[in-house]
CSV table of C-alpha atoms in Angstrom, one decimal:
chain,number,residue,atom,x,y,z
A,766,MET,CA,48.7,79.4,-77.9
A,767,LYS,CA,50.5,78.4,-74.7
A,768,LYS,CA,48.4,77.7,-71.6
A,769,THR,CA,48.6,77.8,-67.9
A,770,PHE,CA,48.5,74.4,-66.3
A,771,TYR,CA,47.1,73.9,-62.8
A,772,ILE,CA,47.9,70.8,-60.8
A,773,PHE,CA,45.6,70.2,-57.8
A,774,SER,CA,46.2,66.5,-57.2
A,775,ASN,CA,49.2,64.7,-55.9
A,776,GLY,CA,51.7,62.9,-58.0
A,777,GLU,CA,55.0,63.2,-59.9
A,778,LEU,CA,55.8,65.6,-62.7
A,779,HIS,CA,58.7,64.5,-64.9
A,780,ARG,CA,60.3,64.8,-68.2
A,781,LYS,CA,59.5,62.0,-70.6
A,782,GLU,CA,61.8,62.2,-73.6
A,783,ASN,CA,61.0,65.5,-75.2
A,784,THR,CA,57.7,66.1,-73.4
A,785,LEU,CA,56.2,66.3,-70.0
A,786,CYS,CA,54.3,63.6,-68.0
A,787,PHE,CA,52.3,63.8,-64.8
A,788,GLU,CA,51.6,60.6,-63.0
A,789,GLY,CA,49.0,60.8,-60.3
A,790,ASP,CA,46.1,58.9,-58.8
A,791,LYS,CA,44.2,59.3,-62.0
A,792,GLY,CA,46.9,57.7,-64.0
A,793,ARG,CA,49.4,59.0,-66.5
A,794,GLN,CA,48.8,62.2,-68.4
A,795,TYR,CA,51.1,63.5,-71.1
A,796,ILE,CA,51.5,67.3,-71.4
A,797,PRO,CA,53.0,68.5,-74.7
A,798,VAL,CA,55.8,70.8,-73.6
A,799,GLU,CA,55.1,73.4,-76.4
A,800,SER,CA,51.6,73.9,-75.0
A,801,VAL,CA,52.7,75.0,-71.5
A,802,SER,CA,53.6,78.5,-70.5
A,803,GLU,CA,53.6,77.9,-66.7
A,804,PHE,CA,52.5,75.5,-64.0
A,805,LEU,CA,50.6,76.4,-60.8
A,806,ILE,CA,51.1,73.6,-58.4
A,807,PHE,CA,48.8,73.1,-55.4
A,808,GLY,CA,49.1,69.4,-54.9
A,809,GLU,CA,52.0,67.4,-53.4
A,810,VAL,CA,54.1,67.1,-56.5
A,811,THR,CA,57.5,65.4,-56.7
A,812,MET,CA,60.0,66.3,-59.4
A,813,ASN,CA,63.7,66.1,-60.1
A,814,LYS,CA,66.5,68.3,-61.4
A,815,LYS,CA,66.2,66.8,-64.9
A,816,LEU,CA,62.7,68.2,-65.1
A,817,LEU,CA,63.8,71.6,-63.8
A,818,GLU,CA,66.6,71.7,-66.4
A,819,PHE,CA,64.1,70.9,-69.1
A,820,LEU,CA,61.6,73.5,-67.9
A,821,SER,CA,64.4,76.1,-67.7
A,822,GLN,CA,65.4,75.4,-71.3
A,823,GLN,CA,61.8,75.7,-72.4
A,824,GLU,CA,61.3,78.9,-70.3
A,825,ILE,CA,58.5,77.5,-68.3
A,826,LEU,CA,57.8,78.9,-64.8
A,827,LEU,CA,56.6,76.8,-61.8
A,828,HIS,CA,54.5,78.6,-59.2
A,829,PHE,CA,54.1,76.7,-55.9
A,830,PHE,CA,51.2,77.0,-53.4
A,831,ASN,CA,51.0,75.3,-50.0
A,832,TYR,CA,48.2,73.2,-48.7
A,833,TYR,CA,46.1,76.2,-47.8
A,834,GLY,CA,46.5,77.8,-51.2
A,835,TYR,CA,49.1,80.4,-50.1
A,836,TYR,CA,51.7,81.3,-52.6
A,837,ILE,CA,55.1,80.0,-51.5
A,838,GLY,CA,57.4,80.7,-54.4
A,839,THR,CA,58.3,80.4,-58.0
A,840,PHE,CA,60.9,78.5,-59.9
A,841,TYR,CA,62.0,81.4,-62.2
A,842,PRO,CA,64.3,80.1,-64.8
A,843,ARG,CA,67.4,82.0,-65.9
A,844,GLU,CA,66.4,85.2,-67.8
A,845,HIS,CA,66.1,85.0,-71.5
A,846,TYR,CA,65.5,88.6,-72.1
A,847,ASN,CA,68.4,90.6,-70.9
A,848,SER,CA,68.9,94.3,-71.5
A,849,GLY,CA,71.5,96.0,-69.4
A,850,LEU,CA,69.9,99.3,-70.3
A,851,ILE,CA,66.5,98.4,-68.9
A,852,ILE,CA,67.9,97.0,-65.6
A,853,LEU,CA,70.0,100.1,-65.1
A,854,LYS,CA,67.0,102.4,-65.8
A,855,GLN,CA,64.8,100.3,-63.5
A,856,ALA,CA,67.2,100.7,-60.7
A,857,GLU,CA,67.7,104.3,-61.4
A,858,HIS,CA,64.0,104.9,-61.2
A,859,TYR,CA,63.9,103.1,-57.8
A,860,LEU,CA,66.9,105.0,-56.3
A,861,ASP,CA,65.8,108.5,-57.5
A,862,ASP,CA,63.0,109.4,-55.1
A,863,THR,CA,61.3,111.8,-57.5
A,864,LYS,CA,61.2,109.2,-60.3
A,865,ARG,CA,60.1,106.4,-57.9
A,866,ILE,CA,57.2,108.4,-56.5
A,867,GLU,CA,56.1,109.4,-60.0
A,868,LEU,CA,55.7,105.8,-60.9
A,869,ALA,CA,54.3,104.7,-57.5
A,870,ARG,CA,51.6,107.4,-57.9
A,871,LYS,CA,50.6,106.1,-61.3
A,872,PHE,CA,50.0,102.6,-59.9
A,873,VAL,CA,47.8,104.0,-57.1
A,874,GLU,CA,46.0,106.3,-59.5
A,875,GLY,CA,45.3,103.4,-61.7
A,876,ALA,CA,44.2,101.2,-58.8
A,877,VAL,CA,41.7,103.8,-57.5
A,878,ALA,CA,40.4,104.7,-60.9
A,879,ASN,CA,39.7,101.0,-61.7
A,880,MET,CA,38.0,100.5,-58.3
A,881,LEU,CA,35.8,103.5,-59.1
A,882,ARG,CA,35.0,102.0,-62.5
A,883,VAL,CA,33.8,98.8,-60.8
A,884,LEU,CA,31.6,100.8,-58.3
A,885,LYS,CA,30.1,103.0,-61.1
A,886,TYR,CA,29.2,99.9,-63.0
A,887,TYR,CA,27.2,98.6,-60.0
A,888,ALA,CA,25.8,102.0,-59.2
A,889,ALA,CA,24.4,102.1,-62.7
A,890,ARG,CA,22.6,98.9,-62.0
A,891,GLY,CA,20.8,100.5,-59.1
A,892,ILE,CA,22.9,99.8,-56.0
A,893,ASP,CA,23.3,102.8,-53.8
A,894,LEU,CA,27.1,103.4,-53.8
A,895,ALA,CA,27.1,107.2,-53.9
A,896,PRO,CA,28.9,107.8,-50.6
A,897,TYR,CA,31.6,105.3,-51.5
A,898,ILE,CA,32.1,106.7,-54.9
A,899,GLU,CA,32.4,110.2,-53.4
A,900,GLU,CA,35.0,109.0,-50.9
A,901,LEU,CA,37.1,107.3,-53.6
A,902,GLU,CA,36.9,110.4,-55.8
A,903,SER,CA,38.1,112.5,-52.9
A,904,ILE,CA,41.0,110.1,-52.3
A,905,SER,CA,41.8,110.1,-56.0
A,906,GLY,CA,42.0,113.9,-55.9
A,907,LYS,CA,44.5,113.8,-53.0
A,908,LEU,CA,46.9,111.5,-54.8
A,909,LYS,CA,48.2,114.4,-56.9
A,910,GLU,CA,49.4,116.4,-53.9
A,911,ASN,CA,51.0,113.7,-51.9
A,912,SER,CA,54.7,113.3,-52.0
A,913,THR,CA,55.9,110.3,-50.1
A,914,ILE,CA,55.6,106.6,-50.8
A,915,GLU,CA,54.1,106.2,-47.3
A,916,GLN,CA,51.4,108.8,-48.0
A,917,LEU,CA,50.5,107.1,-51.2
A,918,MET,CA,50.4,103.7,-49.5
A,919,ALA,CA,48.2,105.1,-46.8
A,920,LEU,CA,45.8,106.6,-49.4
A,921,GLU,CA,45.7,103.4,-51.3
A,922,GLY,CA,44.8,101.6,-48.0
A,923,LEU,CA,42.0,104.0,-47.3
A,924,ALA,CA,40.6,103.7,-50.8
A,925,ARG,CA,40.7,99.9,-50.6
A,926,GLU,CA,39.0,99.9,-47.2
A,927,ALA,CA,36.1,102.0,-48.5
A,928,TYR,CA,36.0,99.9,-51.6
A,929,TYR,CA,35.8,96.6,-49.8
A,930,GLU,CA,32.9,97.8,-47.7
A,931,THR,CA,30.8,97.9,-50.8
A,932,PHE,CA,31.3,94.2,-51.4
A,933,ASN,CA,28.4,93.4,-49.0
A,934,LEU,CA,26.1,95.6,-51.2
A,935,ILE,CA,27.3,94.2,-54.5
A,936,ILE,CA,27.3,90.5,-53.6
A,937,GLU,CA,23.7,89.3,-53.2
A,938,ASP,CA,24.5,86.0,-51.4
A,939,PRO,CA,24.2,86.6,-47.6
A,940,GLU,CA,26.6,83.6,-47.1
A,941,PHE,CA,29.4,85.7,-48.4
A,942,ARG,CA,29.8,88.7,-46.1
A,943,LEU,CA,32.9,90.6,-45.6
A,944,ASP,CA,33.0,92.2,-42.2
A,945,LYS,CA,36.6,93.2,-42.3
A,946,ARG,CA,39.3,92.5,-44.8
A,947,GLU,CA,41.7,90.0,-43.1
A,948,LYS,CA,44.5,88.2,-44.8
A,949,ARG,CA,46.6,86.1,-42.4
A,950,PRO,CA,44.7,83.9,-42.1
A,951,PRO,CA,41.5,84.9,-44.0
A,952,THR,CA,38.7,84.5,-41.5
A,953,THR,CA,35.6,84.6,-43.8
A,954,ARG,CA,34.9,83.0,-47.1
A,955,LEU,CA,35.0,86.3,-49.0
A,956,ASN,CA,38.3,87.1,-47.4
A,957,SER,CA,39.7,83.8,-48.6
A,958,LEU,CA,38.4,84.4,-52.1
A,959,ILE,CA,40.0,87.8,-52.3
A,960,SER,CA,43.3,86.5,-51.1
A,961,PHE,CA,43.3,83.5,-53.4
A,962,GLY,CA,42.4,85.7,-56.4
A,963,ASN,CA,45.1,88.2,-55.6
A,964,SER,CA,47.7,85.4,-55.4
A,965,LEU,CA,46.6,84.1,-58.8
A,966,LEU,CA,47.0,87.6,-60.3
A,967,TYR,CA,50.4,88.1,-58.7
A,968,VAL,CA,51.8,84.9,-60.4
A,969,ALA,CA,50.1,85.7,-63.7
A,970,LEU,CA,51.9,89.0,-63.7
A,971,LEU,CA,55.1,87.4,-62.7
A,972,SER,CA,54.9,85.2,-65.7
A,973,GLU,CA,54.3,88.1,-67.9
A,974,ILE,CA,57.3,90.0,-66.4
A,975,TYR,CA,59.4,87.0,-67.3
A,976,LYS,CA,58.6,87.6,-70.9
A,977,THR,CA,59.9,91.2,-70.8
A,978,HIS,CA,63.3,92.8,-70.0
A,979,LEU,CA,62.1,94.0,-66.6
A,980,ASP,CA,63.4,92.6,-63.3
A,981,PRO,CA,60.6,91.4,-61.1
A,982,ARG,CA,62.6,92.2,-58.0
A,983,ILE,CA,62.5,96.0,-58.4
A,984,GLY,CA,59.1,97.5,-57.7
A,985,PHE,CA,58.3,101.1,-57.1
A,986,LEU,CA,55.3,101.3,-54.9
A,987,HIS,CA,56.2,98.2,-52.9
A,988,SER,CA,59.7,98.5,-51.6
A,989,THR,CA,62.4,96.1,-52.6
A,990,ASN,CA,63.1,94.5,-49.3
A,991,SER,CA,62.8,91.0,-47.9
A,992,ARG,CA,60.2,90.1,-50.6
A,993,ARG,CA,61.6,88.2,-53.5
A,994,PHE,CA,59.4,89.9,-56.2
A,995,THR,CA,57.7,93.2,-56.0
A,996,LEU,CA,57.2,94.6,-59.5
A,997,ASN,CA,54.3,92.2,-60.0
A,998,LEU,CA,52.6,93.5,-56.8
A,999,ASP,CA,52.8,97.1,-58.1
A,1000,VAL,CA,51.3,96.3,-61.5
A,1001,ALA,CA,48.7,94.0,-59.9
A,1002,GLU,CA,47.1,97.0,-58.0
A,1003,ILE,CA,45.8,98.3,-61.3
A,1004,PHE,CA,44.3,95.0,-62.4
A,1005,LYS,CA,42.9,93.7,-59.1
A,1006,PRO,CA,39.5,95.5,-59.4
A,1007,ILE,CA,38.9,94.6,-63.0
A,1008,ILE,CA,40.2,91.0,-63.0
A,1009,VAL,CA,40.1,89.5,-59.5
A,1010,ASP,CA,37.1,91.4,-58.1
A,1011,ARG,CA,35.0,91.0,-61.2
A,1012,THR,CA,35.8,87.3,-61.2
A,1013,LEU,CA,34.5,86.8,-57.7
A,1014,PHE,CA,31.4,89.0,-58.2
A,1015,SER,CA,30.5,86.8,-61.2
A,1016,LEU,CA,31.2,83.6,-59.3
A,1017,LEU,CA,29.1,84.6,-56.3
A,1018,ASN,CA,26.3,86.3,-58.1
A,1019,LYS,CA,25.9,83.3,-60.3
A,1020,ARG,CA,26.0,81.1,-57.2
A,1021,MET,CA,28.8,79.0,-58.5
A,1022,LEU,CA,30.4,78.7,-55.1
A,1023,ASP,CA,28.7,77.7,-51.8
A,1024,SER,CA,29.6,76.6,-48.3
A,1025,SER,CA,30.5,73.1,-49.6
A,1026,HIS,CA,33.6,74.6,-51.4
A,1027,PHE,CA,35.2,75.8,-48.2
A,1028,VAL,CA,37.0,74.2,-45.3
A,1029,LYS,CA,37.7,75.8,-41.9
A,1030,GLU,CA,41.1,75.1,-40.5
A,1031,LEU,CA,43.8,76.7,-38.4
A,1032,ASN,CA,41.5,79.6,-37.4
A,1033,GLY,CA,41.1,80.4,-41.1
A,1034,VAL,CA,38.7,79.6,-44.0
A,1035,TYR,CA,40.0,78.2,-47.2
A,1036,LEU,CA,38.8,77.0,-50.5
A,1037,ASN,CA,38.9,73.3,-51.0
A,1038,GLU,CA,40.2,71.5,-54.1
A,1039,LYS,CA,36.8,71.6,-55.8
A,1040,GLY,CA,36.3,75.3,-54.9
A,1041,ARG,CA,39.8,76.2,-56.2
A,1042,ALA,CA,39.1,74.5,-59.5
A,1043,ILE,CA,35.9,76.5,-60.0
A,1044,PHE,CA,37.6,79.7,-59.1
A,1045,VAL,CA,40.6,79.0,-61.3
A,1046,ASN,CA,38.4,78.2,-64.2
A,1047,GLU,CA,36.5,81.5,-64.0
A,1048,PHE,CA,39.8,83.4,-63.5
A,1049,GLU,CA,41.3,81.9,-66.6
A,1050,ASN,CA,38.1,82.7,-68.5
A,1051,LYS,CA,38.5,86.3,-67.4
A,1052,LEU,CA,42.1,86.5,-68.4
A,1053,ALA,CA,41.3,85.1,-71.8
A,1054,SER,CA,38.3,87.4,-72.4
A,1055,THR,CA,39.1,90.3,-74.7
A,1056,ILE,CA,38.6,94.0,-75.0
A,1057,LYS,CA,39.1,96.4,-77.9
A,1058,HIS,CA,42.5,98.1,-77.6
A,1059,ASP,CA,42.5,101.7,-78.7
A,1060,LYS,CA,45.9,102.0,-80.2
A,1061,LEU,CA,46.3,98.5,-81.6
A,1062,LYS,CA,42.7,98.8,-83.0
A,1063,ARG,CA,42.1,95.1,-82.3
A,1064,ASN,CA,41.0,92.9,-79.5
A,1065,VAL,CA,43.4,91.8,-76.8
A,1066,SER,CA,43.0,89.5,-73.9
A,1067,TYR,CA,43.3,90.8,-70.3
A,1068,ARG,CA,46.4,88.6,-70.0
A,1069,TYR,CA,48.0,90.3,-72.9
A,1070,LEU,CA,46.9,93.7,-71.6
A,1071,MET,CA,49.0,93.0,-68.6
A,1072,ARG,CA,52.0,92.4,-70.9
A,1073,MET,CA,51.4,95.6,-72.7
A,1074,GLU,CA,51.3,97.4,-69.4
A,1075,LEU,CA,54.8,96.2,-68.9
A,1076,PHE,CA,55.9,97.4,-72.3
A,1077,LYS,CA,54.5,100.8,-71.4
A,1078,LEU,CA,56.6,100.6,-68.2
A,1079,GLU,CA,59.7,99.8,-70.3
A,1080,LYS,CA,59.1,102.8,-72.5
A,1081,HIS,CA,58.7,105.0,-69.5
A,1082,LEU,CA,62.0,103.7,-68.1
A,1083,ILE,CA,64.0,104.4,-71.3
A,1084,GLY,CA,62.5,107.8,-71.3
A,1085,GLU,CA,60.4,107.4,-74.4
A,1086,GLU,CA,56.9,107.9,-73.2
A,1087,ASN,CA,55.4,108.7,-69.8
A,1088,TYR,CA,53.6,105.7,-68.2
A,1089,GLU,CA,49.9,106.0,-67.9
A,1090,PRO,CA,48.1,103.1,-66.2
A,1091,PHE,CA,45.4,101.1,-68.0
A,1092,LEU,CA,41.9,102.5,-67.1
A,1093,ALA,CA,39.0,100.2,-67.7
A,1094,ARG,CA,36.2,101.9,-69.6
A,1095,TRP,CA,33.2,100.0,-68.3
B,893,MET,CA,76.1,104.3,-76.0
B,894,ILE,CA,78.9,103.5,-78.3
B,895,VAL,CA,78.6,100.8,-80.9
B,896,GLU,CA,81.8,99.0,-81.1
B,897,ARG,CA,80.7,96.9,-83.9
B,898,ILE,CA,77.9,97.0,-86.4
B,899,THR,CA,76.7,93.5,-87.1
B,900,PRO,CA,75.2,92.4,-90.4
B,901,THR,CA,71.9,91.8,-88.7
B,902,LEU,CA,71.8,95.5,-87.6
B,903,VAL,CA,72.2,96.4,-91.3
B,904,TRP,CA,69.3,94.1,-92.1
B,905,TYR,CA,67.1,95.9,-89.5
B,906,TYR,CA,68.3,99.3,-90.8
B,907,TYR,CA,66.6,98.7,-94.1
B,908,ILE,CA,63.3,97.6,-92.4
B,909,CYS,CA,62.9,100.0,-89.5
B,910,ARG,CA,65.3,102.4,-87.8
B,911,ARG,CA,63.6,102.1,-84.5
B,912,GLU,CA,64.3,98.4,-84.5
B,913,VAL,CA,68.0,99.2,-85.0
B,914,TRP,CA,68.1,101.3,-81.8
B,915,LEU,CA,66.1,98.7,-79.8
B,916,MET,CA,68.3,95.8,-81.0
B,917,ALA,CA,71.5,97.7,-80.3
B,918,HIS,CA,70.2,98.3,-76.8
B,919,ASP,CA,69.5,94.7,-76.2
B,920,ILE,CA,65.8,95.3,-76.0
B,921,SER,CA,65.1,92.1,-78.0
B,922,PRO,CA,61.9,91.3,-79.8
B,923,GLN,CA,59.3,88.9,-78.4
B,924,GLU,CA,60.6,85.4,-79.0
B,925,ASP,CA,57.3,83.6,-78.4
B,926,ASP,CA,56.5,85.0,-81.8
B,927,ASN,CA,55.9,82.0,-84.1
B,928,LEU,CA,57.7,83.6,-87.1
B,929,ILE,CA,60.9,83.9,-85.1
B,930,GLU,CA,60.6,80.2,-84.2
B,931,LEU,CA,60.0,79.3,-87.8
B,932,GLY,CA,63.1,81.2,-88.9
B,933,ARG,CA,65.2,79.4,-86.4
B,934,THR,CA,63.9,76.0,-87.4
B,935,ILE,CA,64.7,76.7,-91.1
B,936,HIS,CA,68.1,77.9,-90.1
B,937,GLU,CA,68.7,74.7,-88.2
B,938,HIS,CA,67.3,72.2,-90.7
B,939,THR,CA,68.4,73.3,-94.1
B,940,TYR,CA,71.7,72.6,-95.9
B,941,LYS,CA,72.7,70.3,-93.1
B,942,ASP,CA,75.3,68.6,-95.2
B,943,GLU,CA,77.0,71.5,-96.9
B,944,ARG,CA,76.7,73.9,-94.0
B,945,LYS,CA,79.9,75.6,-92.8
B,946,GLU,CA,79.2,78.4,-90.4
B,947,ILE,CA,82.0,80.8,-89.8
B,948,ALA,CA,82.2,83.5,-87.1
B,949,LEU,CA,84.4,86.4,-88.1
B,950,ASP,CA,84.9,89.7,-86.4
B,951,GLY,CA,81.5,90.0,-84.8
B,952,MET,CA,79.6,88.5,-87.7
B,953,LYS,CA,78.3,85.0,-88.4
B,954,LEU,CA,78.3,83.8,-91.9
B,955,ASP,CA,75.6,81.2,-92.5
B,956,MET,CA,77.5,79.2,-95.0
B,957,ILE,CA,80.6,79.3,-97.2
B,958,LYS,CA,80.7,77.2,-100.3
B,959,ARG,CA,83.1,76.8,-103.2
B,960,SER,CA,82.0,77.1,-106.8
B,961,ASP,CA,84.4,77.0,-109.8
B,962,GLY,CA,87.4,77.5,-107.5
B,963,ALA,CA,86.0,80.7,-105.9
B,964,TYR,CA,84.4,81.0,-102.4
B,965,ILE,CA,80.8,82.2,-102.1
B,966,VAL,CA,79.4,83.5,-98.9
B,967,CYS,CA,75.8,82.5,-98.4
B,968,GLU,CA,73.0,83.9,-96.3
B,969,ILE,CA,69.9,81.7,-95.6
B,970,LYS,CA,66.5,83.4,-95.2
B,971,LYS,CA,63.0,82.3,-94.5
B,972,SER,CA,61.3,84.1,-97.4
B,973,SER,CA,61.9,86.8,-100.0
B,974,LYS,CA,59.7,89.2,-98.2
B,975,PHE,CA,62.8,91.0,-96.9
B,976,GLU,CA,64.8,90.5,-100.0
B,977,PHE,CA,66.2,94.0,-100.2
B,978,SER,CA,67.2,94.0,-96.5
B,979,SER,CA,68.8,90.6,-96.9
B,980,ARG,CA,70.8,91.7,-99.9
B,981,MET,CA,72.1,94.7,-98.0
B,982,GLN,CA,72.9,92.5,-95.0
B,983,LEU,CA,74.9,90.2,-97.3
B,984,ALA,CA,76.5,93.2,-99.1
B,985,TYR,CA,77.7,94.5,-95.7
B,986,SER,CA,79.3,91.1,-94.9
B,987,LEU,CA,81.0,91.2,-98.3
B,988,TYR,CA,82.2,94.8,-97.5
B,989,LYS,CA,83.6,93.8,-94.2
B,990,LEU,CA,85.4,90.8,-95.8
B,991,LYS,CA,86.8,93.1,-98.5
B,992,GLU,CA,88.2,95.4,-95.7
B,993,MET,CA,90.0,92.3,-94.4
B,994,GLY,CA,91.4,91.7,-97.8
B,995,VAL,CA,89.1,88.9,-98.9
B,996,ASP,CA,87.2,89.7,-102.1
B,997,VAL,CA,84.3,87.3,-102.4
B,998,LYS,CA,80.8,87.1,-103.9
B,999,GLY,CA,77.6,86.3,-102.2
B,1000,GLU,CA,74.4,84.3,-102.6
B,1001,LEU,CA,71.1,84.7,-100.8
B,1002,LEU,CA,69.4,81.3,-100.3
B,1003,ILE,CA,65.7,81.0,-99.7
B,1004,PRO,CA,65.2,77.2,-99.3
B,1005,ARG,CA,61.4,77.4,-98.9
B,1006,GLU,CA,61.0,79.2,-102.2
B,1007,LYS,CA,63.9,77.3,-103.9
B,1008,LYS,CA,65.5,80.7,-104.7
B,1009,ARG,CA,69.1,81.8,-105.0
B,1010,ILE,CA,69.9,85.5,-105.5
B,1011,PHE,CA,73.4,86.5,-106.5
B,1012,VAL,CA,75.0,89.5,-104.8
B,1013,GLU,CA,78.2,91.2,-105.9
B,1014,LEU,CA,79.7,94.2,-104.2
B,1015,ASP,CA,80.0,96.8,-106.9
B,1016,HIS,CA,80.9,100.4,-106.5
B,1017,GLU,CA,77.3,101.6,-106.1
B,1018,LEU,CA,76.5,99.0,-103.4
B,1019,GLU,CA,79.7,99.8,-101.5
B,1020,GLU,CA,78.9,103.5,-101.4
B,1021,GLU,CA,75.4,102.7,-100.1
B,1022,ILE,CA,76.8,100.5,-97.4
B,1023,LYS,CA,79.2,103.2,-96.3
B,1024,ARG,CA,76.4,105.7,-96.1
B,1025,ALA,CA,74.3,103.2,-94.1
B,1026,ILE,CA,77.1,102.6,-91.6
B,1027,VAL,CA,77.3,106.3,-90.8
B,1028,GLU,CA,73.6,106.5,-90.2
B,1029,ILE,CA,73.4,103.4,-88.1
B,1030,LYS,CA,76.0,104.7,-85.8
B,1031,GLU,CA,74.1,108.0,-85.6
B,1032,ILE,CA,70.8,106.2,-84.7
B,1033,VAL,CA,72.4,104.0,-82.1
B,1034,SER,CA,74.1,106.9,-80.3
B,1035,ARG,CA,70.8,108.7,-79.8
B,1036,GLU,CA,69.4,108.9,-76.3
B,1037,LEU,CA,66.0,107.8,-77.4
B,1038,PRO,CA,64.8,105.3,-80.0
B,1039,PRO,CA,63.3,106.9,-83.2
B,1040,PRO,CA,59.5,107.1,-82.7
B,1041,PRO,CA,57.5,104.2,-84.2
B,1042,GLU,CA,56.3,104.6,-87.7
B,1043,ARG,CA,54.0,102.2,-89.4
B,1044,ASN,CA,55.4,100.4,-92.4
B,1045,LYS,CA,54.4,97.2,-94.2
B,1046,PHE,CA,56.6,95.1,-91.9
B,1047,CYS,CA,54.9,96.2,-88.6
B,1048,GLY,CA,52.3,93.5,-88.8
B,1049,SER,CA,54.7,90.6,-88.5
B,1050,CYS,CA,57.3,92.3,-86.3
B,1051,GLY,CA,58.3,91.0,-82.8
B,1052,TYR,CA,58.2,94.6,-81.5
B,1053,ARG,CA,54.7,95.4,-82.8
B,1054,HIS,CA,53.1,95.3,-79.4
B,1055,PHE,CA,56.0,97.0,-77.7
B,1056,CYS,CA,55.8,99.9,-80.2
B,1057,TRP,CA,52.1,100.4,-80.1
B,1058,ALA,CA,51.4,99.5,-76.4
């Protein structure tokens, strides 16, 4: 099974004969190339073209993050799965408004339904979330009637706003309050955790898209404009509540993170290296955890569930089966 | 979509799963991180290294051509005999195409891991079956939608299994 490798320290990543080698402060570490599916690079890492050639040949992606943990870009090797039919269909579904909205609506529906699932879980454990659940349900009802991308985006924003308000009730640790969701820069610890978690989810999805015939540049809810990749943002909406948010609830309610894992810089609050390592570890555990899949009748990991979501999208695009978003059952 | 050319591999897929024929013909390729596909590729690359002569002819790739008692024999190398019937038909199709070009040869299926060789000769019956298959492959590929998934004994090891049942 291929794994995601995270590099937090500084050093040099290079090709060593037919394998990979990272040389940093802690010495030389060999990384068998067959064991890697992607790298997430947070440290200051030097590399050369020979390495990029090798990674491209091995179909390995490199995701880069800056000093503050912001996503900056991906080395996305030349496509290995090409299907003219899928690309044409993807573009057709973007250009045809009716088709585009139909898909965009599914992403928002999935996102809101999974937010509700999270809230209902905590409501069942005795937290009073009734007014929020009611509000999300009312928004969910309105999704069917709305007919423009902007309206769908606005409803999604409203849902998320109400949903984030509940975080102060769900998270027991008073050190982690979320007064207002802020991204650029994140001003509170919880804001920075949400932003960091979402970035990890975006790149995980991008890596899964690479393994399908889909083009990551053509999204449906998010417009294809100055952003390089958008399809991963669309699909991420569905998985944020059940992957990112659940990861951070478990990190905080188990008190695995505290103030010592954060730094305050540039008017913002960020996770430090140690904090990131803890987060990433819990996030990877979440992606690797499995649930029973109805149709396959066997257990699949959350990471693989994301790939299957993309397969469903491909089937929708070729006109075989209408896309229905994954809905968590607990 | 118009198929300009039916490849021998498409014939192979035809005898396993019709849906696979449609997907392949539309370049919706199976998952390559599948270990079995890797294994097949490795066997292909590392067996018969010395005698191997690969020939590409009119849209098909013949794994190996060897000479035996003055006659040429076209060989197809396979990982296992699990797909023996499909493989025989694939080879029969190559022989049929060669016959159309005016080359009458016999074939052999080689399964190095099992030390097996299976002789294939294009007789009248086999030729009729190939002609029938060609007509149906063309019909499947020209459809707007892929044939719906149907479970068969090959699903478990197929590179499309998660796509089909997602």
